[in-house]
Coordinates of C-alpha atoms in Angstrom, one line a residue:
Chain A
M7 CA 38.8 -14.7 -20.0
T8 CA 35.5 -14.6 -18.1
V9 CA 32.6 -16.7 -19.1
Q10 CA 29.2 -15.1 -18.9
A11 CA 26.6 -17.2 -17.1
P12 CA 23.7 -17.9 -19.4
A13 CA 20.9 -15.3 -19.0
A14 CA 18.0 -16.6 -16.9
V15 CA 14.8 -17.3 -18.8
A16 CA 11.1 -17.0 -17.9
F17 CA 9.3 -20.1 -16.6
S18 CA 8.0 -22.4 -19.3
D19 CA 4.3 -23.3 -19.5
Q20 CA 5.0 -26.6 -17.8
E21 CA 7.0 -24.9 -15.1
L22 CA 4.3 -22.4 -14.6
A23 CA 1.7 -25.1 -14.3
R24 CA 3.6 -26.8 -11.6
I25 CA 4.2 -23.5 -9.7
R26 CA 0.5 -22.6 -9.9
A27 CA -0.4 -26.0 -8.5
D28 CA 1.5 -25.1 -5.3
F29 CA -0.9 -22.2 -4.8
P30 CA -4.4 -23.7 -4.2
I31 CA -6.1 -20.2 -4.1
L32 CA -5.1 -19.5 -7.7
G33 CA -7.6 -22.3 -8.7
R34 CA -10.7 -20.5 -7.3
T35 CA -13.2 -18.5 -9.0
V36 CA -14.7 -15.2 -8.0
R37 CA -17.8 -13.0 -9.0
G38 CA -20.0 -15.7 -10.4
G39 CA -17.6 -18.3 -11.6
K40 CA -14.8 -16.1 -13.2
P41 CA -11.4 -17.7 -12.9
L42 CA -9.3 -15.5 -10.5
V43 CA -6.6 -13.4 -12.1
Y44 CA -4.5 -12.3 -9.3
L45 CA -2.5 -9.2 -10.2
D46 CA -2.2 -7.7 -6.8
S47 CA 0.9 -9.4 -5.4
G48 CA 2.5 -6.0 -4.6
A49 CA -0.2 -5.6 -1.8
T50 CA 0.2 -9.1 -0.6
S51 CA 1.3 -12.3 -2.4
Q52 CA -0.4 -15.6 -2.4
K53 CA 1.2 -18.4 -0.3
P54 CA 2.3 -21.9 -1.6
R55 CA 1.4 -25.0 0.2
A56 CA 5.0 -25.3 1.5
V57 CA 4.6 -22.2 3.6
L58 CA 1.2 -23.1 5.0
E59 CA 2.5 -26.6 5.8
A60 CA 5.6 -25.2 7.6
E61 CA 3.3 -23.0 9.8
T62 CA 0.9 -25.9 10.4
N63 CA 3.7 -28.2 11.3
W64 CA 5.0 -25.8 13.8
Y65 CA 1.7 -25.8 15.6
L66 CA 1.1 -29.5 15.3
T67 CA 4.5 -30.7 16.4
H68 CA 6.8 -28.0 18.0
N69 CA 4.7 -25.2 19.4
A70 CA 6.4 -23.7 22.5
A71 CA 7.7 -20.3 23.4
P72 CA 11.3 -20.0 21.8
H73 CA 14.1 -19.0 24.2
R74 CA 12.1 -19.9 27.4
G75 CA 11.8 -23.0 29.4
A76 CA 14.0 -26.1 29.5
H77 CA 11.6 -28.7 28.2
A78 CA 11.9 -30.6 24.9
L79 CA 9.4 -28.6 22.9
S80 CA 10.9 -25.3 23.9
E81 CA 14.2 -26.6 22.9
E82 CA 12.9 -27.7 19.4
G83 CA 11.0 -24.5 19.1
T84 CA 14.0 -22.4 19.8
Q85 CA 16.0 -24.5 17.2
A86 CA 13.3 -24.2 14.6
Y87 CA 12.9 -20.4 15.1
E88 CA 16.7 -19.8 14.9
A89 CA 17.0 -22.1 11.9
A90 CA 14.4 -19.9 10.2
R91 CA 16.5 -16.8 11.0
A92 CA 19.5 -18.5 9.4
T93 CA 17.6 -19.3 6.2
I94 CA 16.3 -15.9 5.9
A95 CA 19.8 -14.4 6.5
A96 CA 21.3 -16.6 3.8
F97 CA 18.5 -15.5 1.4
I98 CA 19.8 -12.0 1.5
G99 CA 23.5 -12.7 2.1
A100 CA 23.5 -11.7 5.7
S101 CA 24.5 -13.5 9.0
P102 CA 21.8 -14.7 11.3
D103 CA 22.5 -12.3 14.1
E104 CA 21.8 -9.4 11.8
I105 CA 18.3 -10.5 11.2
V106 CA 15.6 -8.9 13.5
F107 CA 12.1 -10.3 13.3
T108 CA 9.3 -7.7 13.3
K109 CA 5.6 -7.8 12.6
N110 CA 6.2 -6.4 9.0
A111 CA 8.4 -3.8 7.3
T112 CA 6.3 -0.9 8.7
E113 CA 7.3 -2.1 12.2
A114 CA 10.9 -2.6 11.1
I115 CA 11.1 1.0 9.9
N116 CA 9.4 2.4 13.0
L117 CA 11.8 0.3 15.0
V118 CA 14.7 2.3 13.4
A119 CA 13.0 5.6 13.8
Y120 CA 12.2 5.0 17.4
A121 CA 15.8 3.9 18.0
F122 CA 16.8 7.3 16.8
S123 CA 14.3 8.9 19.0
N124 CA 15.4 7.0 22.1
G125 CA 19.0 7.7 21.2
S126 CA 18.3 11.3 21.0
S127 CA 16.5 11.5 24.4
G128 CA 19.0 9.4 26.3
G129 CA 17.0 6.2 26.4
G130 CA 17.3 2.7 24.8
E131 CA 20.9 2.2 26.0
G132 CA 22.2 3.1 22.6
A133 CA 26.0 3.8 22.6
G134 CA 26.5 5.2 19.1
R135 CA 26.4 8.9 18.2
S136 CA 24.9 7.6 14.8
F137 CA 21.5 7.4 16.6
R138 CA 21.4 10.9 18.0
L139 CA 19.4 13.6 16.2
G140 CA 18.5 17.1 17.1
P141 CA 17.8 20.6 15.6
G142 CA 20.1 21.3 12.7
D143 CA 20.3 17.6 11.7
E144 CA 18.6 16.4 8.6
I145 CA 16.6 13.3 7.6
V146 CA 16.4 12.5 3.9
V147 CA 13.6 10.6 2.2
S148 CA 12.1 10.8 -1.4
E149 CA 8.8 11.8 -2.9
M150 CA 8.2 8.2 -4.1
E151 CA 8.2 6.7 -0.6
H152 CA 5.4 4.5 0.7
H153 CA 3.7 6.1 3.7
A154 CA 5.5 3.5 5.8
N155 CA 8.9 5.0 4.9
L156 CA 7.7 8.6 5.1
I157 CA 5.4 9.1 8.2
P158 CA 7.9 7.5 10.7
W159 CA 10.5 10.0 9.6
Q160 CA 8.1 12.9 9.6
E161 CA 7.2 12.0 13.2
L162 CA 10.9 11.5 14.2
A163 CA 11.7 15.0 12.8
K164 CA 8.8 16.5 14.9
R165 CA 10.1 14.6 18.1
T166 CA 13.7 15.6 17.7
G167 CA 13.6 19.0 15.9
A168 CA 15.5 17.6 13.0
T169 CA 14.6 18.7 9.4
L170 CA 13.0 16.4 6.8
K171 CA 14.3 16.7 3.3
W172 CA 13.5 14.7 0.2
F173 CA 14.5 13.9 -3.4
G174 CA 11.9 14.8 -6.0
V175 CA 10.8 12.5 -8.9
T176 CA 11.3 13.2 -12.5
T177 CA 8.4 13.1 -15.1
D178 CA 9.4 9.6 -16.3
G179 CA 9.3 8.3 -12.8
R180 CA 13.0 8.3 -11.8
L181 CA 14.5 9.6 -8.6
D182 CA 15.8 13.1 -9.3
L183 CA 19.4 12.8 -8.2
S184 CA 20.5 16.0 -9.9
T185 CA 20.1 17.6 -6.5
L186 CA 22.1 14.9 -4.6
P187 CA 24.8 17.2 -3.1
E188 CA 22.2 19.7 -1.9
V189 CA 19.8 17.1 -0.5
I190 CA 22.4 14.9 1.3
T191 CA 24.7 17.4 3.2
P192 CA 27.1 17.0 6.1
R193 CA 24.1 17.7 8.3
T194 CA 22.3 14.5 7.0
K195 CA 22.2 11.8 9.8
V196 CA 19.9 9.3 8.0
V197 CA 18.7 8.6 4.4
A198 CA 15.6 6.4 4.1
I199 CA 14.9 5.5 0.6
V200 CA 12.9 2.9 -1.3
H201 CA 14.6 0.2 -3.4
A202 CA 11.8 -0.6 -5.8
S203 CA 8.8 1.8 -5.9
N204 CA 5.5 0.1 -5.2
V205 CA 3.8 2.5 -7.6
L206 CA 6.2 3.4 -10.4
G207 CA 8.1 0.1 -10.4
T208 CA 11.3 2.1 -10.5
V209 CA 14.4 0.4 -9.1
N210 CA 16.5 3.2 -7.6
P211 CA 20.3 3.5 -8.1
I212 CA 21.2 2.8 -4.5
A213 CA 25.0 2.8 -5.0
S214 CA 25.2 6.5 -5.7
I215 CA 23.0 7.4 -2.8
V216 CA 25.0 5.1 -0.4
N217 CA 28.3 6.7 -1.7
R218 CA 27.1 10.3 -0.9
A219 CA 25.5 9.3 2.3
H220 CA 28.5 7.5 3.6
Q221 CA 30.8 10.4 2.5
V222 CA 28.9 12.6 4.9
G223 CA 28.5 10.0 7.6
A224 CA 24.8 9.4 7.3
L225 CA 23.2 6.0 7.7
V226 CA 21.2 4.5 4.8
V227 CA 17.9 2.7 5.6
L228 CA 16.5 0.8 2.5
D229 CA 12.8 -0.1 2.1
A230 CA 13.2 -3.3 0.2
C231 CA 9.6 -4.5 0.4
Q232 CA 9.2 -4.6 -3.4
S233 CA 12.7 -5.8 -4.2
V234 CA 13.5 -8.7 -2.0
P235 CA 10.5 -10.7 -3.3
H236 CA 11.5 -10.2 -7.0
M237 CA 15.2 -10.1 -7.4
A238 CA 18.3 -11.7 -5.9
I239 CA 19.5 -9.4 -3.0
D240 CA 22.9 -9.3 -1.4
V241 CA 23.0 -6.8 1.4
A242 CA 26.7 -6.5 1.3
E243 CA 26.6 -5.6 -2.4
L244 CA 23.9 -3.0 -1.8
G245 CA 26.1 -1.3 0.8
V246 CA 23.2 0.0 2.9
D247 CA 23.2 0.1 6.7
L248 CA 19.8 -1.1 7.5
L249 CA 17.1 -2.8 5.3
A250 CA 13.4 -3.7 5.9
F251 CA 11.1 -6.1 4.1
S252 CA 7.8 -7.9 4.8
G253 CA 7.1 -11.6 4.6
H254 CA 3.7 -11.5 3.2
K255 CA 4.7 -9.9 0.0
M256 CA 7.3 -12.7 -0.8
L257 CA 5.0 -15.7 -0.5
G258 CA 5.3 -15.8 3.3
P259 CA 2.7 -15.4 6.0
M260 CA 1.2 -12.1 7.3
G261 CA 2.6 -11.0 10.6
I262 CA 6.3 -11.4 10.0
G263 CA 8.8 -8.9 8.7
V264 CA 12.5 -8.4 8.9
L265 CA 14.9 -5.6 9.8
W266 CA 18.4 -6.4 8.7
G267 CA 21.3 -4.3 10.1
R268 CA 25.0 -4.5 9.9
A269 CA 26.1 -6.3 13.2
E270 CA 28.2 -3.4 14.5
L271 CA 25.4 -1.0 13.9
L272 CA 22.7 -3.2 15.6
A273 CA 25.1 -3.4 18.6
Q274 CA 25.0 0.3 19.0
M275 CA 21.4 0.9 18.1
P276 CA 19.0 1.8 21.0
V277 CA 16.1 -0.5 21.6
F278 CA 12.5 0.3 20.7
L279 CA 10.0 -2.3 22.1
T280 CA 11.0 -3.5 25.6
G281 CA 9.8 -6.3 27.8
G282 CA 10.4 -10.0 28.1
S283 CA 13.2 -11.9 26.4
M284 CA 15.1 -8.8 25.3
I285 CA 17.0 -8.3 28.6
E286 CA 20.2 -9.3 30.2
T287 CA 19.6 -8.2 33.8
V288 CA 16.7 -6.5 35.4
T289 CA 16.4 -4.7 38.8
M290 CA 13.7 -2.3 40.1
D291 CA 15.8 0.6 38.9
G292 CA 16.5 -0.5 35.4
A293 CA 17.7 -3.1 33.0
T294 CA 20.5 -4.0 30.6
Y295 CA 19.8 -5.6 27.3
A296 CA 20.7 -8.8 25.5
P297 CA 22.9 -8.6 22.4
A298 CA 21.2 -7.9 19.0
P299 CA 19.1 -9.3 17.6
Q300 CA 17.4 -10.5 20.8
K301 CA 17.3 -6.9 22.3
F302 CA 15.0 -5.9 19.5
E303 CA 12.6 -8.8 19.9
A304 CA 10.6 -8.1 23.0
G305 CA 7.8 -10.6 23.8
V306 CA 7.0 -14.1 22.5
P307 CA 7.8 -13.9 18.8
N308 CA 5.7 -14.8 15.8
A309 CA 7.6 -18.1 15.6
A310 CA 5.2 -19.9 13.3
Q311 CA 5.3 -16.9 10.8
A312 CA 9.1 -16.7 11.0
I313 CA 9.2 -20.4 10.1
G314 CA 6.7 -19.8 7.3
L315 CA 8.9 -17.0 5.9
A316 CA 11.9 -19.3 5.9
A317 CA 9.8 -21.8 3.9
A318 CA 8.9 -19.0 1.4
C319 CA 12.7 -18.2 1.1
D320 CA 13.4 -21.9 0.4
Y321 CA 10.6 -21.9 -2.1
L322 CA 11.9 -18.9 -3.9
T323 CA 15.4 -20.3 -3.8
G324 CA 14.0 -23.4 -5.4
L325 CA 12.5 -21.3 -8.2
G326 CA 15.8 -19.4 -8.6
M327 CA 15.6 -15.6 -7.9
D328 CA 17.3 -14.9 -11.3
R329 CA 14.5 -16.9 -13.0
V330 CA 11.8 -15.1 -10.9
S331 CA 13.3 -11.8 -12.1
A332 CA 13.4 -12.9 -15.7
H333 CA 9.8 -14.2 -15.6
E334 CA 8.4 -11.1 -14.1
R335 CA 10.4 -9.0 -16.5
E336 CA 8.8 -10.8 -19.4
L337 CA 5.4 -10.2 -18.0
T338 CA 6.2 -6.6 -17.3
A339 CA 7.1 -6.1 -21.0
L340 CA 3.7 -7.5 -21.9
V341 CA 2.0 -5.0 -19.6
L342 CA 4.0 -2.1 -20.8
D343 CA 3.5 -3.0 -24.5
G344 CA -0.3 -3.4 -24.0
L345 CA -0.6 0.0 -22.3
R346 CA 1.4 1.5 -25.1
E347 CA -1.1 0.1 -27.7
R348 CA -4.0 1.8 -25.8
P349 CA -3.5 5.5 -26.1
W350 CA -6.5 6.0 -23.8
T351 CA -4.3 5.0 -20.9
T352 CA -1.4 6.9 -19.4
L353 CA 1.4 5.0 -17.7
I354 CA 2.8 6.5 -14.3
G355 CA 6.4 5.3 -14.2
P356 CA 9.2 4.3 -16.5
D357 CA 8.2 3.0 -19.9
E358 CA 11.2 0.8 -20.2
L359 CA 12.4 -2.4 -18.7
A360 CA 15.8 -1.1 -17.5
D361 CA 15.9 -0.6 -13.7
R362 CA 12.3 -1.5 -13.3
G363 CA 10.2 -3.9 -11.3
G364 CA 6.9 -5.5 -11.9
A365 CA 4.6 -2.9 -10.5
V366 CA 2.9 -1.0 -13.3
S367 CA 0.5 1.8 -12.5
F368 CA -1.6 3.7 -15.0
V369 CA -4.6 5.9 -15.4
V370 CA -7.5 5.3 -17.9
D371 CA -8.0 8.9 -19.1
G372 CA -11.3 10.3 -17.8
V373 CA -12.1 7.3 -15.6
H374 CA -11.4 7.1 -11.9
A375 CA -9.2 4.1 -10.9
H376 CA -11.9 2.8 -8.5
D377 CA -14.3 2.5 -11.4
V378 CA -11.6 0.7 -13.5
G379 CA -10.8 -1.6 -10.7
Q380 CA -14.5 -2.4 -10.2
I381 CA -15.0 -3.3 -13.9
L382 CA -11.8 -5.5 -13.8
D383 CA -13.1 -7.2 -10.6
A384 CA -16.3 -8.1 -12.4
H385 CA -14.1 -10.0 -14.9
G386 CA -12.3 -11.8 -12.0
V387 CA -9.2 -9.6 -12.4
A388 CA -7.8 -8.4 -9.0
V389 CA -5.7 -5.2 -9.2
R390 CA -5.0 -2.4 -6.7
V391 CA -6.6 0.9 -7.2
G392 CA -6.1 4.2 -5.2
H393 CA -3.0 6.0 -4.1
H394 CA -1.3 2.8 -2.9
C395 CA -0.1 4.4 0.4
A396 CA 2.0 6.9 -1.7
W397 CA -0.3 10.0 -1.7
P398 CA 2.5 12.6 -2.2
L399 CA 3.7 10.7 -5.2
H400 CA 0.2 10.6 -6.7
R401 CA 0.0 14.5 -6.1
R402 CA 3.3 14.8 -7.9
F403 CA 1.7 13.3 -11.0
G404 CA -1.6 15.0 -10.6
A405 CA -3.4 11.8 -10.2
A406 CA -6.0 11.2 -7.5
A407 CA -5.6 7.5 -7.9
T408 CA -4.1 5.0 -10.3
T409 CA -4.7 1.3 -11.2
R410 CA -1.8 -0.9 -10.5
V411 CA -0.9 -4.3 -11.9
S412 CA 1.8 -6.1 -9.7
L413 CA 3.3 -9.4 -10.5
A414 CA 4.6 -12.5 -8.8
P415 CA 6.3 -15.7 -10.0
Y416 CA 2.9 -17.5 -10.5
N417 CA 1.4 -15.0 -13.0
T418 CA 1.1 -16.1 -16.6
P419 CA 1.1 -14.3 -20.0
E420 CA -2.5 -15.6 -20.4
E421 CA -3.5 -13.6 -17.2
I422 CA -2.0 -10.5 -18.7
A423 CA -4.1 -11.1 -21.8
A424 CA -7.2 -11.6 -19.6
F425 CA -6.4 -8.3 -17.8
F426 CA -6.3 -6.4 -21.1
A427 CA -9.5 -8.1 -22.4
A428 CA -11.2 -6.8 -19.2
L429 CA -9.6 -3.4 -19.5
D430 CA -10.9 -3.0 -23.0
T431 CA -14.4 -3.1 -21.7
V432 CA -13.9 0.0 -19.7
P433 CA -14.0 2.8 -22.4
A434 CA -17.5 1.8 -23.7
I435 CA -19.0 1.7 -20.2
F436 CA -17.9 5.3 -19.5
G437 CA -18.4 6.6 -23.0
I438 CA -14.7 7.1 -23.7
E439 CA -13.7 7.3 -27.4
V440 CA -10.8 4.9 -28.3
Chain B
M1452 CA -22.0 -4.7 -15.3
D1453 CA -25.1 -3.8 -13.3
L1454 CA -23.4 -1.5 -10.9
Y1455 CA -22.8 1.2 -13.4
Q1456 CA -26.5 2.1 -14.3
E1457 CA -27.0 4.6 -17.1
L1458 CA -28.1 7.2 -14.5
I1459 CA -24.8 6.9 -12.6
I1460 CA -22.6 7.3 -15.7
E1461 CA -24.9 10.3 -16.7
H1462 CA -24.6 12.1 -13.3
S1463 CA -20.8 11.5 -13.1
K1464 CA -20.2 12.8 -16.5
R1465 CA -22.5 15.8 -16.0
P1466 CA -22.8 16.5 -12.4
Q1467 CA -25.8 18.6 -11.5
R1468 CA -25.4 21.9 -9.6
M1469 CA -21.6 21.3 -9.4
G1470 CA -19.3 24.2 -8.5
L1471 CA -18.9 26.2 -5.2
R1472 CA -21.3 29.1 -4.9
T1473 CA -22.0 32.0 -2.5
P1474 CA -23.7 32.7 -0.2
F1475 CA -23.4 29.7 2.1
D1476 CA -23.8 29.1 5.8
A1477 CA -21.2 26.3 6.2
E1478 CA -18.5 24.6 4.2
V1479 CA -16.8 21.2 4.8
H1480 CA -14.1 19.2 3.1
H1481 CA -14.4 15.4 3.3
V1482 CA -11.9 12.8 1.9
N1483 CA -12.1 9.1 1.6
P1484 CA -8.6 8.2 2.8
T1485 CA -8.5 4.7 1.2
C1486 CA -8.8 6.1 -2.3
G1487 CA -8.3 9.8 -2.2
D1488 CA -11.8 10.8 -3.2
E1489 CA -12.4 14.4 -2.1
I1490 CA -15.5 16.7 -1.8
T1491 CA -15.8 20.3 -0.7
L1492 CA -19.5 21.0 0.0
R1493 CA -21.3 24.1 0.9
V1494 CA -24.8 24.5 2.2
D1495 CA -27.0 27.6 2.3
R1496 CA -30.1 27.4 4.6
D1497 CA -33.0 29.7 5.0
G1498 CA -34.7 28.6 8.1
E1499 CA -36.1 25.1 7.4
V1500 CA -35.3 25.3 3.7
L1501 CA -32.0 24.2 2.0
T1502 CA -31.7 27.0 -0.5
D1503 CA -28.5 25.9 -2.1
I1504 CA -26.1 22.9 -1.9
S1505 CA -22.9 23.5 -4.0
Y1506 CA -19.9 21.3 -4.2
D1507 CA -16.6 20.5 -5.9
A1508 CA -16.0 16.8 -6.1
L1509 CA -13.0 14.8 -7.2
G1510 CA -13.5 11.0 -7.3
C1511 CA -14.9 7.9 -8.8
A1512 CA -18.1 7.8 -10.8
I1513 CA -20.0 6.5 -7.7
S1514 CA -19.0 9.3 -5.5
V1515 CA -19.4 12.1 -8.0
A1516 CA -22.8 10.8 -9.3
S1517 CA -24.0 10.5 -5.6
A1518 CA -23.0 14.1 -4.9
S1519 CA -24.9 15.2 -8.1
M1520 CA -28.0 13.2 -7.1
L1521 CA -27.8 14.6 -3.6
A1522 CA -27.7 18.3 -4.9
E1523 CA -30.5 17.6 -7.4
Q1524 CA -32.8 15.8 -4.8
L1525 CA -32.4 18.1 -1.8
T1526 CA -31.8 21.7 -3.1
G1527 CA -35.0 23.6 -2.3
T1528 CA -36.4 21.0 0.1
D1529 CA -37.0 21.4 3.8
L1530 CA -35.1 19.8 6.6
D1531 CA -37.7 17.1 7.3
A1532 CA -37.6 15.9 3.7
A1533 CA -33.8 16.0 3.8
R1534 CA -33.7 13.9 7.0
E1535 CA -36.1 11.3 5.4
T1536 CA -34.0 11.1 2.2
F1537 CA -30.7 10.9 4.3
A1538 CA -32.2 8.0 6.3
A1539 CA -33.5 6.2 3.2
I1540 CA -30.2 6.5 1.4
R1541 CA -28.2 5.2 4.4
T1542 CA -30.6 2.3 4.9
M1543 CA -30.4 1.4 1.2
L1544 CA -26.6 1.6 1.0
T1545 CA -26.1 -0.5 4.1
S1546 CA -28.7 -3.1 3.4
K1547 CA -26.3 -5.4 1.4
G1548 CA -28.8 -5.3 -1.4
A1549 CA -32.0 -6.1 0.5
D1550 CA -33.4 -2.6 0.1
P1551 CA -33.9 -1.5 -3.5
G1552 CA -34.6 2.1 -2.5
D1553 CA -37.7 4.2 -3.0
E1554 CA -37.5 6.6 -5.9
D1555 CA -40.2 8.9 -4.5
V1556 CA -37.9 9.5 -1.5
I1557 CA -34.5 9.4 -2.9
G1558 CA -34.9 10.3 -6.5
D1559 CA -32.2 9.3 -9.0
A1560 CA -30.2 7.9 -6.1
V1561 CA -32.1 4.6 -6.4
A1562 CA -29.6 3.9 -9.2
L1563 CA -27.0 3.6 -6.4
A1564 CA -28.9 0.5 -4.9
G1565 CA -26.4 -1.8 -6.6
V1566 CA -23.5 -0.2 -4.6
A1567 CA -24.9 -1.9 -1.4
Q1568 CA -23.5 -5.2 -2.9
Y1569 CA -20.0 -3.9 -2.8
P1570 CA -19.0 -3.0 0.8
A1571 CA -15.8 -1.2 -0.4
R1572 CA -17.8 1.2 -2.5
V1573 CA -20.5 2.2 0.1
K1574 CA -18.1 4.8 1.5
C1575 CA -17.9 6.4 -2.0
A1576 CA -21.6 6.7 -2.3
L1577 CA -22.0 8.0 1.2
L1578 CA -19.1 10.6 1.0
S1579 CA -21.2 13.6 -0.1
W1580 CA -24.2 12.7 2.2
M1581 CA -21.9 12.6 5.2
A1582 CA -20.4 15.8 4.1
L1583 CA -23.9 17.4 4.0
A1584 CA -24.7 16.1 7.4
D1585 CA -21.5 17.5 8.7
A1586 CA -22.1 20.9 7.0
L1587 CA -25.6 21.1 8.4
A1588 CA -24.3 20.2 11.8
K1589 CA -22.2 23.3 11.7
T1590 CA -25.4 25.3 11.3
G1591 CA -27.0 23.6 14.3
V1592 CA -29.0 21.0 12.4
N1593 CA -28.8 17.3 13.1
L1594 CA -29.6 15.5 9.7
A1595 CA -29.6 12.1 11.4
E1596 CA -32.4 13.1 13.8
E1597 CA -35.5 10.9 13.8
T1598 CA -38.2 12.2 11.5
H1599 CA -41.9 12.1 12.4
V1600 CA -43.6 11.7 9.2

């Protein structure tokens, strides 16, 4: 007999008050004394004191270049930096040597694309045939990709002569997998796909994509920017080959991101950025490279930010990722219900909680999203407006721009109510009948 | 809120002189990549006189209203007047609110004065004006040239 674990519940008012007290910025006012209602965490999240203190503490007590020098500070610095790697690895069920620090997810994805590029032109000391691309080979993405997981592959296709293909998106905002066997074929070498859409909120069925991709010998690169901050992630369970996320969207600092890759794959992957600290030996003719992850971390790293990100992982672990998910799910339900009650809005994305994250995009019919955002801002409500770096997806839905609410563990039901109160002032200003 | 003056809403809902017309001397397509606002603008010139400015605009109330105000204010004027208006609009929009604008020079576009307080929106208001400058440049005219009034 199996005993089901009790379902996680949203944070109580008391818990929320305690969480919010950890984020000093949430206490400020904007636009003439309006309390800040921050619903733009999909763009970047706010940071708790613990993260800021971890960064400050690094500079106040340990600051030295990791992996260089034999002095006490350098030793401590190296230890702290590598401990941060281990914490972040544990957070996603990986081992530390599978974690490559980058500037952000954009750089992590570019790292992979350029590894393919180098592997295809004979550089980067890559051994695996997995990283060779040429005419006749295919790269697969989807129509719901953020530009960061689209343009690097467009450019890779141009450089190598490979063909770019993509999955479409259904009207209700799901990945159209009806074409799976035609899109992923024996010619496919890499499939780069988003886990949770930053616009639609859709959480994609990764298992079926991984199955098909691995059946034809293709690698799967997952853009996990909008999933790692919001749900428990286990890379082994996902089954993907490479995975990228950004620190600043998960309560961590700006300037730090992660590329995770299976150890045996990273060992074969050609290098991208080259220079100091990623080498084994160097002569005037050439160089050999350190084992992964060091071979992908050229130059003095963003150590303070890596340590800040580890503090963010600890903070999220303290909250419990299952409770973070449950909390954001409850708030997402409030947003979806509220939009449904307002027929003058049109939701772009799934109108259900199943396989859905806390990014909710919509259009106020007849009013441009920038104008909606401006009115909300006048009430202290911060949302994202525009195409959210997913222009092809917006074209797919015939929307020049959308307004997006995106959630974090510190958001409250009262903030959702404040958002709707502000939204309700929009129709009158633009003479829209409701 | 004070940004959305009645005149702006009015122009954005009923843009004046909207639609692409012939004949024209030059056509340009400008976008605001941060938000996806787009304008296609045509200019027809008879010597010193702007005989027609026609456009197709897709965007926020500020950018559409600004295009409408531009077409209304500059159609039929000569290049010197257009240069003076262009300079006055740019000065007003980049003044961070210090310059309320002169209705005699820029017409209904004085209603856009509030935009100067919102740096992210200045590009929206300037989109059509930069498109016009670009279109005129294609006909060999520099709209940003110093005027001698």
